[in-house]
Short mmCIF file of C-alpha atoms in Angstrom, two decimals:
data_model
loop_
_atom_site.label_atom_id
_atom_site.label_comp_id
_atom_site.label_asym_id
_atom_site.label_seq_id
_atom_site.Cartn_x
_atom_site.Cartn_y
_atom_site.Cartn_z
CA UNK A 1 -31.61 290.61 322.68
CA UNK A 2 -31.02 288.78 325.75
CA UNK A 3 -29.26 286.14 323.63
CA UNK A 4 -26.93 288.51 321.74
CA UNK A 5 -26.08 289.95 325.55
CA UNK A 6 -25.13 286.20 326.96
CA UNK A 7 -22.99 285.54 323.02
CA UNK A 8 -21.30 288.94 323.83
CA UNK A 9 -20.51 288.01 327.66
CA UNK A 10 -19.49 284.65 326.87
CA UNK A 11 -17.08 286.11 323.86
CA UNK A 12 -15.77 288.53 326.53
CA UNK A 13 -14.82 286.18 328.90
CA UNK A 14 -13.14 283.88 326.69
CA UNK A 15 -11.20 286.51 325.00
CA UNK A 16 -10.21 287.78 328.61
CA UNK A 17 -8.82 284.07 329.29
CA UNK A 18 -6.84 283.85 326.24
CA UNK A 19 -5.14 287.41 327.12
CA UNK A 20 -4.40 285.66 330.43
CA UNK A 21 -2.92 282.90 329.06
CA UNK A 22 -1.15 284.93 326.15
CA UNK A 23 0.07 287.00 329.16
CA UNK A 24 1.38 284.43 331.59
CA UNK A 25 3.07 282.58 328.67
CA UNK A 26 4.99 286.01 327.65
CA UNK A 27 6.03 286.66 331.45
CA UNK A 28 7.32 282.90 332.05
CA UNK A 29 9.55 283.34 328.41
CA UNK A 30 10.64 286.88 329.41
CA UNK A 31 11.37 284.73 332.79
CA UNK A 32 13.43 281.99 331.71
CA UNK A 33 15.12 284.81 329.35
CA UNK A 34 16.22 287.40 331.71
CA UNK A 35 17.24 284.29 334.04
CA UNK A 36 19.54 283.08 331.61
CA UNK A 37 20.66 286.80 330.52
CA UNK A 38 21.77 287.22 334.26
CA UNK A 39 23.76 283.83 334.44
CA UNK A 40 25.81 284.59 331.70
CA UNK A 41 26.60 287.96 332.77
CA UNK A 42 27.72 287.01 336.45
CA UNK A 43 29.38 284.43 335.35
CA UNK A 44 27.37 281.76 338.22
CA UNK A 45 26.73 278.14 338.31
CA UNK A 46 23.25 277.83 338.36
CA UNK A 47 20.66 279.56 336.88
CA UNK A 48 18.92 282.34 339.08
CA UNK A 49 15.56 282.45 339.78
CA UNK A 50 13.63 285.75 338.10
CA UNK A 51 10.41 286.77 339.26
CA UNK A 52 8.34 289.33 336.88
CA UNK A 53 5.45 291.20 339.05
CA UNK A 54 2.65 293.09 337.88
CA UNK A 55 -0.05 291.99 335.99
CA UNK A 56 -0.86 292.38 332.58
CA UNK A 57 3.02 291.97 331.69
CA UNK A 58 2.39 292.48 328.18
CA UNK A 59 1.28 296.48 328.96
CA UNK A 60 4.46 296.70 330.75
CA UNK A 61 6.15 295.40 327.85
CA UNK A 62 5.11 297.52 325.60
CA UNK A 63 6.16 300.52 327.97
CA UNK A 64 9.39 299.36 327.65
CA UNK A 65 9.79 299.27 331.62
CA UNK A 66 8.96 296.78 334.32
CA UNK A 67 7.35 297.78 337.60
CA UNK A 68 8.78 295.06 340.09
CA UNK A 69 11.29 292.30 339.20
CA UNK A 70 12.56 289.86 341.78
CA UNK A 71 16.06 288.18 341.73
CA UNK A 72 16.80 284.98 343.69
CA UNK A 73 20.45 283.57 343.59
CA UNK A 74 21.45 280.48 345.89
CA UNK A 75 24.92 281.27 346.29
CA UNK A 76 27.46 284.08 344.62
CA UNK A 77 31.04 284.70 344.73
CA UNK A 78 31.35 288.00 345.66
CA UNK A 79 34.97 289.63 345.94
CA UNK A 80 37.09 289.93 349.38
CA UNK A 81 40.35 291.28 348.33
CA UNK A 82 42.64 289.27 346.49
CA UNK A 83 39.90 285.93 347.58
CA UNK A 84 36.30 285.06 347.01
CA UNK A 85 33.79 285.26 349.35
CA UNK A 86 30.62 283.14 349.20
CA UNK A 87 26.94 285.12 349.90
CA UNK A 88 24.46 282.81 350.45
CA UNK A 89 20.64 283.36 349.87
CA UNK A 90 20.82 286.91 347.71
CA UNK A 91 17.47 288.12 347.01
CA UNK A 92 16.44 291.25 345.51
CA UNK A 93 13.75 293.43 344.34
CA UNK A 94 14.36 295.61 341.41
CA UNK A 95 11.92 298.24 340.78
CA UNK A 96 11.38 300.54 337.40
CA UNK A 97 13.67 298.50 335.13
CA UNK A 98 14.37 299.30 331.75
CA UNK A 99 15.07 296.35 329.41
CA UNK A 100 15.94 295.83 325.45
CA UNK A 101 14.02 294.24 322.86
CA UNK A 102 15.76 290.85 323.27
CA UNK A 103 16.51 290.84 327.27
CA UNK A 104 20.25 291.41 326.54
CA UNK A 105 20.10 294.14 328.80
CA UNK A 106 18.23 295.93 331.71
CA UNK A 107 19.20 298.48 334.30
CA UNK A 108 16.64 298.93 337.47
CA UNK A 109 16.15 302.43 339.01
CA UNK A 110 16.77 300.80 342.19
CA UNK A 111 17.51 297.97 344.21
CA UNK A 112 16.98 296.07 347.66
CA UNK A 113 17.86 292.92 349.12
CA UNK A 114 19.01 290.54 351.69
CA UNK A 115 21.34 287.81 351.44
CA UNK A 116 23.79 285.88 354.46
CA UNK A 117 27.70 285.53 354.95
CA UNK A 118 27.61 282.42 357.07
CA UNK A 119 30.60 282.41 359.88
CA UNK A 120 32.79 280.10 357.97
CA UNK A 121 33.33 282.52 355.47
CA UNK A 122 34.15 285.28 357.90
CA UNK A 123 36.21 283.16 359.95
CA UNK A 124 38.72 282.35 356.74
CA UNK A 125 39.46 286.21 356.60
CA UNK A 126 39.73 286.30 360.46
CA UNK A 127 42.24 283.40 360.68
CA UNK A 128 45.20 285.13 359.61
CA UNK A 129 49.03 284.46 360.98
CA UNK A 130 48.72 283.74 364.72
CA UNK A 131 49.55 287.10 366.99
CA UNK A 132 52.92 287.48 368.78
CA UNK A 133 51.86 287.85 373.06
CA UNK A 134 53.99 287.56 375.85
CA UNK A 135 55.74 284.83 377.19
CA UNK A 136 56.18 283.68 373.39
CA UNK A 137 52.15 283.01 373.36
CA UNK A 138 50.32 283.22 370.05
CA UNK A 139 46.73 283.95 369.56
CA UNK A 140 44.51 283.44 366.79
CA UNK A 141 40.73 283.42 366.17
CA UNK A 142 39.45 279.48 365.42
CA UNK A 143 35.43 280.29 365.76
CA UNK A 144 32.58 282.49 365.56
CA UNK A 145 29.22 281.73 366.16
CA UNK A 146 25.96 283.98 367.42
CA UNK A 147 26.56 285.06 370.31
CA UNK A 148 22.94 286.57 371.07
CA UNK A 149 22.25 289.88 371.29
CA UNK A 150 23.23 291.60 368.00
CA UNK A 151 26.62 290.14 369.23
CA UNK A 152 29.14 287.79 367.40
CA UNK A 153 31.01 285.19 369.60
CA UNK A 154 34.68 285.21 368.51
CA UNK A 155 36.27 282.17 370.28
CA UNK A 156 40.27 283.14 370.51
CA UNK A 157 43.20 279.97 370.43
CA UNK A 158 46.21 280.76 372.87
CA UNK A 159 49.38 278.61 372.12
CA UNK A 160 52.77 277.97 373.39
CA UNK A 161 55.66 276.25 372.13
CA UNK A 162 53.36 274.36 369.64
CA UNK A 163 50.60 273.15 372.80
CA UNK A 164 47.28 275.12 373.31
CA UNK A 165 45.83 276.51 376.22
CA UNK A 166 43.69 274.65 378.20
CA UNK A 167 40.67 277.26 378.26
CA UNK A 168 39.98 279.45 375.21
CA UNK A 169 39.16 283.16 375.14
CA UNK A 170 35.33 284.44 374.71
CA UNK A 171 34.83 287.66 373.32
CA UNK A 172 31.32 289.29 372.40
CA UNK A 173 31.76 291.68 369.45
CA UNK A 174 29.89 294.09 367.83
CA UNK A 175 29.49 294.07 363.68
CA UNK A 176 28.92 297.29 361.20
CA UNK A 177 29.92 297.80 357.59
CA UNK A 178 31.41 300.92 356.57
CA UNK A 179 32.32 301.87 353.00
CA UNK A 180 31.76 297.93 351.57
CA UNK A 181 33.74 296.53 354.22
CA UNK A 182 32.18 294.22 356.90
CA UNK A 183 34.36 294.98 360.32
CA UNK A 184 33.78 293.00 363.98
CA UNK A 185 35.35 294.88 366.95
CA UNK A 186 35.56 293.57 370.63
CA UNK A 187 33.48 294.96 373.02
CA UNK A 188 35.25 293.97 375.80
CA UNK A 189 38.73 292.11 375.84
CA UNK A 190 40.40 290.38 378.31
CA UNK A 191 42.80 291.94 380.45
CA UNK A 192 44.91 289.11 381.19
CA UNK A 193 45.62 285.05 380.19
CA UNK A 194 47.35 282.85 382.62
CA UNK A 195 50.46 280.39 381.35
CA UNK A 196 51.36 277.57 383.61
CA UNK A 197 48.99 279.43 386.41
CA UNK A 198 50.95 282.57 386.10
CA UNK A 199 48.66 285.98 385.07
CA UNK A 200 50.30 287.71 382.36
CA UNK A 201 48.78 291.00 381.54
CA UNK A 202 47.26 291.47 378.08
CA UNK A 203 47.70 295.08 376.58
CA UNK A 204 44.42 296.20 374.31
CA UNK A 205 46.15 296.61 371.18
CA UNK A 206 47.65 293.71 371.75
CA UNK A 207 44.99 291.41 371.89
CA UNK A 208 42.46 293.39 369.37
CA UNK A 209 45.18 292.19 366.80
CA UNK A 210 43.83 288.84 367.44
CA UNK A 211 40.17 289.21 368.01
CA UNK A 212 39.45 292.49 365.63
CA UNK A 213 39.26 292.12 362.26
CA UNK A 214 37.50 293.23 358.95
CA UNK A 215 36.55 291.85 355.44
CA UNK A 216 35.97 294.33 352.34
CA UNK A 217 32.84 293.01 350.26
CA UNK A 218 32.53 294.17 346.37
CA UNK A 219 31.85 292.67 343.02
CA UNK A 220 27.96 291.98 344.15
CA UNK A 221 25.62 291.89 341.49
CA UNK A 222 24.82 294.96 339.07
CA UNK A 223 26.59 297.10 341.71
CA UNK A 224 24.59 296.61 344.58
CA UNK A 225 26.34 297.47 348.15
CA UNK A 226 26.29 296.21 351.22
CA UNK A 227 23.70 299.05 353.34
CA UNK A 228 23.57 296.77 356.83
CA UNK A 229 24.73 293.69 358.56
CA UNK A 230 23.16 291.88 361.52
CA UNK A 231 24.65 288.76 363.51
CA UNK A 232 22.07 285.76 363.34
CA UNK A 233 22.31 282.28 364.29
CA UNK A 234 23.84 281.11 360.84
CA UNK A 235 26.11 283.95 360.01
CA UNK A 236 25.85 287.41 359.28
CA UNK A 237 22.50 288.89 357.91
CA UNK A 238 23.11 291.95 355.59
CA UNK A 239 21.10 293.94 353.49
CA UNK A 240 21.86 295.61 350.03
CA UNK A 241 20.08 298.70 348.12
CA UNK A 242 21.44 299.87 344.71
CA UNK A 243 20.28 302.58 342.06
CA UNK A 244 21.09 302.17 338.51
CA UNK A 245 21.60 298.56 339.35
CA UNK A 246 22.54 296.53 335.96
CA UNK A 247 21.37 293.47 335.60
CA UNK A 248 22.85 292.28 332.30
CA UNK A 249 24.08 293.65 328.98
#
């Protein structure tokens, strides 16, 4: 009896390990799959990476939904207007997404995420055609960088007659997104510049033609939006949320 018990355990066990391995060899194809589904679809470089969470898989499978699938892409061209604008770092959690038979397709109840804008791509929408200011100055922004506190340093280029100004002009600014579109305001501006040692007054409008600016962000995967942006040291941090979020097909 005892014997029978220890057969029975030991056939148990090993039938448990070949589900396992059954299992993890069905999650890493359904992996590599939906991976190369997703390149095709968003047209990118390099293959993402495509995490499928959850254990068994195979259950899942069979209900024809998956509990928790996460997305990793190194770098996407997302859509700034009439340009392209590079997010860096994209990663997202899908949850309760339906799939086909064959992986062509798969939509996710919902979506979340986090990916970067680093300050070179911001700056390229920010350097526009210099600004008209008195005395036949021009302004234009040439950097931005973290400027601590939740605050973007916008570092502003005054020119005359083709020379620059000695000292450039410092502004902390404030980032939000409204509607898909990323937009960095001046806290503070200045209220004057001097040329050849002479103060010239600056009016606000004036100068937030130079130092305010905004950059419209669509065309992210599946439909995700951007939900909130945050300066950090590299660029701007934002975070993306989705429902119905397609992922190929």
């Amino acid at each position: 009896m005892k014997r029978a018990v220890r057969i029975l355990l030991i056939l148990v066990v090993i039938l448990g390990g070949l589900f396992v391995a059954a299992d993890r060899l069905a999650v890493g194809f359904a992996e590599d799959e939906a991976a190369e589904k997703l390149r095709t679809s968003e047209g990118l470089s390099e293959t993402p990476d495509v995490s499928i969470k959850g254990f068994p898989f195979l259950t899942q499978v069979a209900g024809g939904t998956l509990d928790d699938v996460e997305i990793g892409i190194e770098n996407y061209d997302a859509t700034s207007g009439s340009d392209k604008i590079r997010i860096a770092d994209l990663n997202a959690e899908m949850k309760g997404v339906e799939f086909s038979g064959d992986y062509s397709s798969a939509t996710a109840d919902e979506a979340t995420g986090t990916a970067l804008i680093s300050y070179d791509e911001l700056l390229k929408q920010a350097q526009g055609e210099p600004v008209k200011l008195p005395l036949g100055a021009t302004g234009k922004v040439v950097g931005l960088s973290d400027g601590g506190g939740n605050k973007i340093k916008v570092e502003v280029e005054v020119s005359k007659g083709g020379a620059k100004l000695p000292k450039p002009v410092h502004v902390m600014s404030s980032v939000k997104v409204e509607n898909d579109t990323i937009k960095v305001n001046a806290d503070e501006i200045p209220k004057k510049f001097e040329v050849m040692g002479v103060p010239i007054p600056l009016p606000e409008g004036l100068v937030r033609d130079v130092t305010d600016f905004e950059e419209k962000v669509t065309g992210l995967p599946g439909g995700i939006k951007i939900d909130e942006v945050e300066p950090a040291k590299d660029g701007v941090e934002i975070s993306v949320k989705g429902t119905n979020v397609k992922l190929a097909g």
